[in-house]
Amino acid sequence: TIKYSNDDNTNLNACLDHLLRLLSRKDKEGFFQYPITDQLAPGYSQIIIRPMDFFTMKKKINQDEYLNILEFRSDFELMCDNAMKYNRPDTIYWQAAKKLLTTGNKLMNKDKLLNFRRTIE
Ligand SMILES: COc1ccc(C(=O)NC2CCC2)cc1-c1cc(C(C)=O)n2cccnc12
């Protein structure tokens, strides 16, 4: 028997994989590739309630946990906001997050996405 996967997810997941690769490539130092441990960042788990990283986002794509690009985008923004909350502005992590967020905003411009969503509805 042929297994028909839910086509929407296939298209959406292909698109999210593409966005993830483009964003992940910007993180050359690997600061956003994996969950941050308290060993790496003292007290991190007390300060950041909802941690997020590219590896977790990749898992969520594979488990069809994103219904649309906006949900993916909010996890990306959460990841950057966490870094700009835990780290001070004069750190390499804060500055890397700021730059990454700019790239993400260009790729996933909110207005464009909302208009796009209107066109396919
Ligand atoms: C997966 O997270 C990481 C992985 C590797 C490194 C790393 O290579 N740090 C070396 C560069 C100067 C020490 C840093 C981090 C890291 C990311 C972050 C973020 C994103 O807040 N962070 C904050 C405090 C201390 N370390 C980190």
JSON list of C-alpha atoms and ligand atoms in Angstrom, two decimals:
[
{"chain": "A", "resi": 1, "resn": "THR", "atom": "CA", "xyz": [0.00, 0.00, 0.00]},
{"chain": "A", "resi": 2, "resn": "ILE", "atom": "CA", "xyz": [1.27, 3.47, -0.85]},
{"chain": "A", "resi": 3, "resn": "LYS", "atom": "CA", "xyz": [1.61, 5.78, 2.17]},
{"chain": "A", "resi": 4, "resn": "TYR", "atom": "CA", "xyz": [0.30, 9.20, 1.22]},
{"chain": "A", "resi": 5, "resn": "SER", "atom": "CA", "xyz": [2.03, 11.67, 3.50]},
{"chain": "A", "resi": 6, "resn": "ASN", "atom": "CA", "xyz": [0.09, 14.83, 4.33]},
{"chain": "A", "resi": 7, "resn": "ASP", "atom": "CA", "xyz": [1.17, 16.88, 1.32]},
{"chain": "A", "resi": 8, "resn": "ASP", "atom": "CA", "xyz": [0.88, 20.25, 3.06]},
{"chain": "A", "resi": 9, "resn": "ASN", "atom": "CA", "xyz": [3.43, 19.17, 5.65]},
{"chain": "A", "resi": 10, "resn": "THR", "atom": "CA", "xyz": [5.77, 17.88, 2.94]},
{"chain": "A", "resi": 11, "resn": "ASN", "atom": "CA", "xyz": [5.74, 21.24, 1.15]},
{"chain": "A", "resi": 12, "resn": "LEU", "atom": "CA", "xyz": [5.88, 23.19, 4.41]},
{"chain": "A", "resi": 13, "resn": "ASN", "atom": "CA", "xyz": [8.64, 21.00, 5.86]},
{"chain": "A", "resi": 14, "resn": "ALA", "atom": "CA", "xyz": [10.74, 21.36, 2.70]},
{"chain": "A", "resi": 15, "resn": "CYS", "atom": "CA", "xyz": [10.35, 25.12, 2.98]},
{"chain": "A", "resi": 16, "resn": "LEU", "atom": "CA", "xyz": [11.21, 25.15, 6.72]},
{"chain": "A", "resi": 17, "resn": "ASP", "atom": "CA", "xyz": [14.26, 22.91, 6.11]},
{"chain": "A", "resi": 18, "resn": "HIS", "atom": "CA", "xyz": [15.45, 25.43, 3.53]},
{"chain": "A", "resi": 19, "resn": "LEU", "atom": "CA", "xyz": [14.94, 28.39, 5.90]},
{"chain": "A", "resi": 20, "resn": "LEU", "atom": "CA", "xyz": [16.67, 26.50, 8.73]},
{"chain": "A", "resi": 21, "resn": "ARG", "atom": "CA", "xyz": [19.71, 25.79, 6.53]},
{"chain": "A", "resi": 22, "resn": "LEU", "atom": "CA", "xyz": [19.97, 29.44, 5.45]},
{"chain": "A", "resi": 23, "resn": "LEU", "atom": "CA", "xyz": [19.71, 30.69, 9.05]},
{"chain": "A", "resi": 24, "resn": "SER", "atom": "CA", "xyz": [21.94, 27.97, 10.51]},
{"chain": "A", "resi": 25, "resn": "ARG", "atom": "CA", "xyz": [24.69, 28.80, 7.99]},
{"chain": "A", "resi": 26, "resn": "LYS", "atom": "CA", "xyz": [24.89, 32.32, 9.50]},
{"chain": "A", "resi": 27, "resn": "ASP", "atom": "CA", "xyz": [25.83, 30.80, 12.87]},
{"chain": "A", "resi": 28, "resn": "LYS", "atom": "CA", "xyz": [29.42, 29.91, 11.91]},
{"chain": "A", "resi": 29, "resn": "GLU", "atom": "CA", "xyz": [30.59, 29.77, 15.56]},
{"chain": "A", "resi": 30, "resn": "GLY", "atom": "CA", "xyz": [27.87, 27.24, 16.41]},
{"chain": "A", "resi": 31, "resn": "PHE", "atom": "CA", "xyz": [26.45, 29.31, 19.28]},
{"chain": "A", "resi": 32, "resn": "PHE", "atom": "CA", "xyz": [22.86, 28.46, 18.30]},
{"chain": "A", "resi": 33, "resn": "GLN", "atom": "CA", "xyz": [23.29, 24.87, 17.08]},
{"chain": "A", "resi": 34, "resn": "TYR", "atom": "CA", "xyz": [22.56, 23.04, 20.35]},
{"chain": "A", "resi": 35, "resn": "PRO", "atom": "CA", "xyz": [20.75, 23.53, 23.68]},
{"chain": "A", "resi": 36, "resn": "ILE", "atom": "CA", "xyz": [22.81, 25.66, 26.09]},
{"chain": "A", "resi": 37, "resn": "THR", "atom": "CA", "xyz": [23.85, 23.85, 29.30]},
{"chain": "A", "resi": 38, "resn": "ASP", "atom": "CA", "xyz": [24.27, 25.45, 32.73]},
{"chain": "A", "resi": 39, "resn": "GLN", "atom": "CA", "xyz": [27.91, 24.34, 32.50]},
{"chain": "A", "resi": 40, "resn": "LEU", "atom": "CA", "xyz": [28.33, 26.57, 29.42]},
{"chain": "A", "resi": 41, "resn": "ALA", "atom": "CA", "xyz": [26.22, 29.40, 30.83]},
{"chain": "A", "resi": 42, "resn": "PRO", "atom": "CA", "xyz": [25.88, 29.54, 34.65]},
{"chain": "A", "resi": 43, "resn": "GLY", "atom": "CA", "xyz": [22.25, 29.79, 35.83]},
{"chain": "A", "resi": 44, "resn": "TYR", "atom": "CA", "xyz": [20.94, 29.62, 32.26]},
{"chain": "A", "resi": 45, "resn": "SER", "atom": "CA", "xyz": [18.06, 27.23, 33.03]},
{"chain": "A", "resi": 46, "resn": "GLN", "atom": "CA", "xyz": [16.82, 29.53, 35.83]},
{"chain": "A", "resi": 47, "resn": "ILE", "atom": "CA", "xyz": [16.86, 32.68, 33.67]},
{"chain": "A", "resi": 48, "resn": "ILE", "atom": "CA", "xyz": [15.64, 31.26, 30.33]},
{"chain": "A", "resi": 49, "resn": "ILE", "atom": "CA", "xyz": [12.27, 29.53, 30.79]},
{"chain": "A", "resi": 50, "resn": "ARG", "atom": "CA", "xyz": [11.78, 28.47, 27.16]},
{"chain": "A", "resi": 51, "resn": "PRO", "atom": "CA", "xyz": [15.15, 27.55, 25.65]},
{"chain": "A", "resi": 52, "resn": "MET", "atom": "CA", "xyz": [15.35, 27.11, 21.86]},
{"chain": "A", "resi": 53, "resn": "ASP", "atom": "CA", "xyz": [18.11, 26.19, 19.39]},
{"chain": "A", "resi": 54, "resn": "PHE", "atom": "CA", "xyz": [18.50, 25.06, 15.76]},
{"chain": "A", "resi": 55, "resn": "PHE", "atom": "CA", "xyz": [18.79, 21.37, 16.67]},
{"chain": "A", "resi": 56, "resn": "THR", "atom": "CA", "xyz": [15.46, 21.46, 18.53]},
{"chain": "A", "resi": 57, "resn": "MET", "atom": "CA", "xyz": [13.87, 23.35, 15.62]},
{"chain": "A", "resi": 58, "resn": "LYS", "atom": "CA", "xyz": [15.13, 20.68, 13.20]},
{"chain": "A", "resi": 59, "resn": "LYS", "atom": "CA", "xyz": [13.56, 17.99, 15.38]},
{"chain": "A", "resi": 60, "resn": "LYS", "atom": "CA", "xyz": [10.26, 19.90, 15.45]},
{"chain": "A", "resi": 61, "resn": "ILE", "atom": "CA", "xyz": [10.25, 20.10, 11.63]},
{"chain": "A", "resi": 62, "resn": "ASN", "atom": "CA", "xyz": [10.83, 16.35, 11.35]},
{"chain": "A", "resi": 63, "resn": "GLN", "atom": "CA", "xyz": [8.04, 15.70, 13.85]},
{"chain": "A", "resi": 64, "resn": "ASP", "atom": "CA", "xyz": [5.62, 17.94, 11.90]},
{"chain": "A", "resi": 65, "resn": "GLU", "atom": "CA", "xyz": [5.25, 20.25, 14.90]},
{"chain": "A", "resi": 66, "resn": "TYR", "atom": "CA", "xyz": [5.09, 23.45, 12.82]},
{"chain": "A", "resi": 67, "resn": "LEU", "atom": "CA", "xyz": [1.71, 24.20, 11.19]},
{"chain": "A", "resi": 68, "resn": "ASN", "atom": "CA", "xyz": [2.99, 27.23, 9.28]},
{"chain": "A", "resi": 69, "resn": "ILE", "atom": "CA", "xyz": [6.03, 29.46, 8.74]},
{"chain": "A", "resi": 70, "resn": "LEU", "atom": "CA", "xyz": [4.90, 31.92, 11.42]},
{"chain": "A", "resi": 71, "resn": "GLU", "atom": "CA", "xyz": [5.20, 29.23, 14.12]},
{"chain": "A", "resi": 72, "resn": "PHE", "atom": "CA", "xyz": [8.72, 28.39, 12.90]},
{"chain": "A", "resi": 73, "resn": "ARG", "atom": "CA", "xyz": [9.54, 32.10, 12.87]},
{"chain": "A", "resi": 74, "resn": "SER", "atom": "CA", "xyz": [8.41, 32.56, 16.48]},
{"chain": "A", "resi": 75, "resn": "ASP", "atom": "CA", "xyz": [10.74, 29.73, 17.66]},
{"chain": "A", "resi": 76, "resn": "PHE", "atom": "CA", "xyz": [13.57, 31.45, 15.76]},
{"chain": "A", "resi": 77, "resn": "GLU", "atom": "CA", "xyz": [12.74, 34.79, 17.41]},
{"chain": "A", "resi": 78, "resn": "LEU", "atom": "CA", "xyz": [12.52, 33.06, 20.83]},
{"chain": "A", "resi": 79, "resn": "MET", "atom": "CA", "xyz": [16.03, 31.64, 20.31]},
{"chain": "A", "resi": 80, "resn": "CYS", "atom": "CA", "xyz": [17.44, 35.09, 19.49]},
{"chain": "A", "resi": 81, "resn": "ASP", "atom": "CA", "xyz": [15.47, 36.85, 22.26]},
{"chain": "A", "resi": 82, "resn": "ASN", "atom": "CA", "xyz": [16.78, 34.31, 24.83]},
{"chain": "A", "resi": 83, "resn": "ALA", "atom": "CA", "xyz": [20.36, 35.14, 23.83]},
{"chain": "A", "resi": 84, "resn": "MET", "atom": "CA", "xyz": [19.68, 38.89, 24.06]},
{"chain": "A", "resi": 85, "resn": "LYS", "atom": "CA", "xyz": [18.11, 38.40, 27.50]},
{"chain": "A", "resi": 86, "resn": "TYR", "atom": "CA", "xyz": [20.71, 36.11, 29.14]},
{"chain": "A", "resi": 87, "resn": "ASN", "atom": "CA", "xyz": [23.78, 37.84, 27.64]},
{"chain": "A", "resi": 88, "resn": "ARG", "atom": "CA", "xyz": [24.83, 41.49, 28.03]},
{"chain": "A", "resi": 89, "resn": "PRO", "atom": "CA", "xyz": [24.95, 43.69, 24.88]},
{"chain": "A", "resi": 90, "resn": "ASP", "atom": "CA", "xyz": [28.78, 43.78, 24.97]},
{"chain": "A", "resi": 91, "resn": "THR", "atom": "CA", "xyz": [29.08, 39.99, 24.53]},
{"chain": "A", "resi": 92, "resn": "ILE", "atom": "CA", "xyz": [29.76, 38.04, 21.33]},
{"chain": "A", "resi": 93, "resn": "TYR", "atom": "CA", "xyz": [26.53, 36.06, 21.96]},
{"chain": "A", "resi": 94, "resn": "TRP", "atom": "CA", "xyz": [24.27, 39.12, 22.21]},
{"chain": "A", "resi": 95, "resn": "GLN", "atom": "CA", "xyz": [25.80, 40.60, 19.06]},
{"chain": "A", "resi": 96, "resn": "ALA", "atom": "CA", "xyz": [25.57, 37.28, 17.17]},
{"chain": "A", "resi": 97, "resn": "ALA", "atom": "CA", "xyz": [21.89, 37.02, 18.14]},
{"chain": "A", "resi": 98, "resn": "LYS", "atom": "CA", "xyz": [21.19, 40.58, 16.97]},
{"chain": "A", "resi": 99, "resn": "LYS", "atom": "CA", "xyz": [22.80, 39.87, 13.58]},
{"chain": "A", "resi": 100, "resn": "LEU", "atom": "CA", "xyz": [20.97, 36.55, 13.24]},
{"chain": "A", "resi": 101, "resn": "LEU", "atom": "CA", "xyz": [17.64, 38.22, 14.05]},
{"chain": "A", "resi": 102, "resn": "THR", "atom": "CA", "xyz": [18.23, 40.78, 11.27]},
{"chain": "A", "resi": 103, "resn": "THR", "atom": "CA", "xyz": [18.90, 37.96, 8.79]},
{"chain": "A", "resi": 104, "resn": "GLY", "atom": "CA", "xyz": [15.76, 36.15, 9.95]},
{"chain": "A", "resi": 105, "resn": "ASN", "atom": "CA", "xyz": [13.62, 39.27, 9.60]},
{"chain": "A", "resi": 106, "resn": "LYS", "atom": "CA", "xyz": [14.81, 39.69, 6.01]},
{"chain": "A", "resi": 107, "resn": "LEU", "atom": "CA", "xyz": [14.13, 36.03, 5.16]},
{"chain": "A", "resi": 108, "resn": "MET", "atom": "CA", "xyz": [10.80, 35.80, 6.99]},
{"chain": "A", "resi": 109, "resn": "ASN", "atom": "CA", "xyz": [9.46, 39.32, 6.74]},
{"chain": "A", "resi": 110, "resn": "LYS", "atom": "CA", "xyz": [6.26, 39.27, 8.81]},
{"chain": "A", "resi": 111, "resn": "ASP", "atom": "CA", "xyz": [4.16, 41.41, 6.45]},
{"chain": "A", "resi": 112, "resn": "LYS", "atom": "CA", "xyz": [5.26, 39.32, 3.45]},
{"chain": "A", "resi": 113, "resn": "LEU", "atom": "CA", "xyz": [4.32, 36.12, 5.28]},
{"chain": "A", "resi": 114, "resn": "LEU", "atom": "CA", "xyz": [0.91, 37.46, 6.31]},
{"chain": "A", "resi": 115, "resn": "ASN", "atom": "CA", "xyz": [0.20, 38.59, 2.72]},
{"chain": "A", "resi": 116, "resn": "PHE", "atom": "CA", "xyz": [1.45, 35.23, 1.41]},
{"chain": "A", "resi": 117, "resn": "ARG", "atom": "CA", "xyz": [-0.86, 33.42, 3.83]},
{"chain": "A", "resi": 118, "resn": "ARG", "atom": "CA", "xyz": [-3.76, 35.54, 2.55]},
{"chain": "A", "resi": 119, "resn": "THR", "atom": "CA", "xyz": [-2.98, 34.62, -1.08]},
{"chain": "A", "resi": 120, "resn": "ILE", "atom": "CA", "xyz": [-3.01, 30.85, -0.44]},
{"chain": "A", "resi": 121, "resn": "GLU", "atom": "CA", "xyz": [-6.14, 30.89, 1.72]},
{"chain": "B", "resi": 1, "resn": "LIG", "atom": "C1", "xyz": [25.62, 26.03, 22.09]},
{"chain": "B", "resi": 1, "resn": "LIG", "atom": "O1", "xyz": [26.12, 27.20, 22.74]},
{"chain": "B", "resi": 1, "resn": "LIG", "atom": "C2", "xyz": [27.47, 27.47, 22.64]},
{"chain": "B", "resi": 1, "resn": "LIG", "atom": "C3", "xyz": [28.36, 26.58, 22.00]},
{"chain": "B", "resi": 1, "resn": "LIG", "atom": "C4", "xyz": [29.72, 26.91, 21.92]},
{"chain": "B", "resi": 1, "resn": "LIG", "atom": "C5", "xyz": [30.18, 28.11, 22.46]},
{"chain": "B", "resi": 1, "resn": "LIG", "atom": "C6", "xyz": [31.61, 28.48, 22.31]},
{"chain": "B", "resi": 1, "resn": "LIG", "atom": "O2", "xyz": [32.30, 27.97, 21.44]},
{"chain": "B", "resi": 1, "resn": "LIG", "atom": "N1", "xyz": [32.10, 29.42, 23.16]},
{"chain": "B", "resi": 1, "resn": "LIG", "atom": "C7", "xyz": [33.50, 29.82, 23.00]},
{"chain": "B", "resi": 1, "resn": "LIG", "atom": "C8", "xyz": [33.64, 31.10, 22.19]},
{"chain": "B", "resi": 1, "resn": "LIG", "atom": "C9", "xyz": [34.21, 31.80, 23.43]},
{"chain": "B", "resi": 1, "resn": "LIG", "atom": "C10", "xyz": [34.03, 30.51, 24.25]},
{"chain": "B", "resi": 1, "resn": "LIG", "atom": "C11", "xyz": [29.29, 28.99, 23.10]},
{"chain": "B", "resi": 1, "resn": "LIG", "atom": "C12", "xyz": [27.94, 28.68, 23.19]},
{"chain": "B", "resi": 1, "resn": "LIG", "atom": "C13", "xyz": [27.03, 29.64, 23.81]},
{"chain": "B", "resi": 1, "resn": "LIG", "atom": "C14", "xyz": [25.86, 30.09, 23.23]},
{"chain": "B", "resi": 1, "resn": "LIG", "atom": "C15", "xyz": [25.31, 31.02, 24.09]},
{"chain": "B", "resi": 1, "resn": "LIG", "atom": "C16", "xyz": [24.08, 31.73, 23.85]},
{"chain": "B", "resi": 1, "resn": "LIG", "atom": "C17", "xyz": [23.45, 31.60, 22.53]},
{"chain": "B", "resi": 1, "resn": "LIG", "atom": "O3", "xyz": [23.56, 32.40, 24.76]},
{"chain": "B", "resi": 1, "resn": "LIG", "atom": "N2", "xyz": [26.12, 31.14, 25.20]},
{"chain": "B", "resi": 1, "resn": "LIG", "atom": "C18", "xyz": [25.98, 31.94, 26.31]},
{"chain": "B", "resi": 1, "resn": "LIG", "atom": "C19", "xyz": [26.98, 31.87, 27.27]},
{"chain": "B", "resi": 1, "resn": "LIG", "atom": "C20", "xyz": [28.05, 30.99, 27.09]},
{"chain": "B", "resi": 1, "resn": "LIG", "atom": "N3", "xyz": [28.16, 30.20, 25.98]},
{"chain": "B", "resi": 1, "resn": "LIG", "atom": "C21", "xyz": [27.18, 30.30, 25.04]}
]
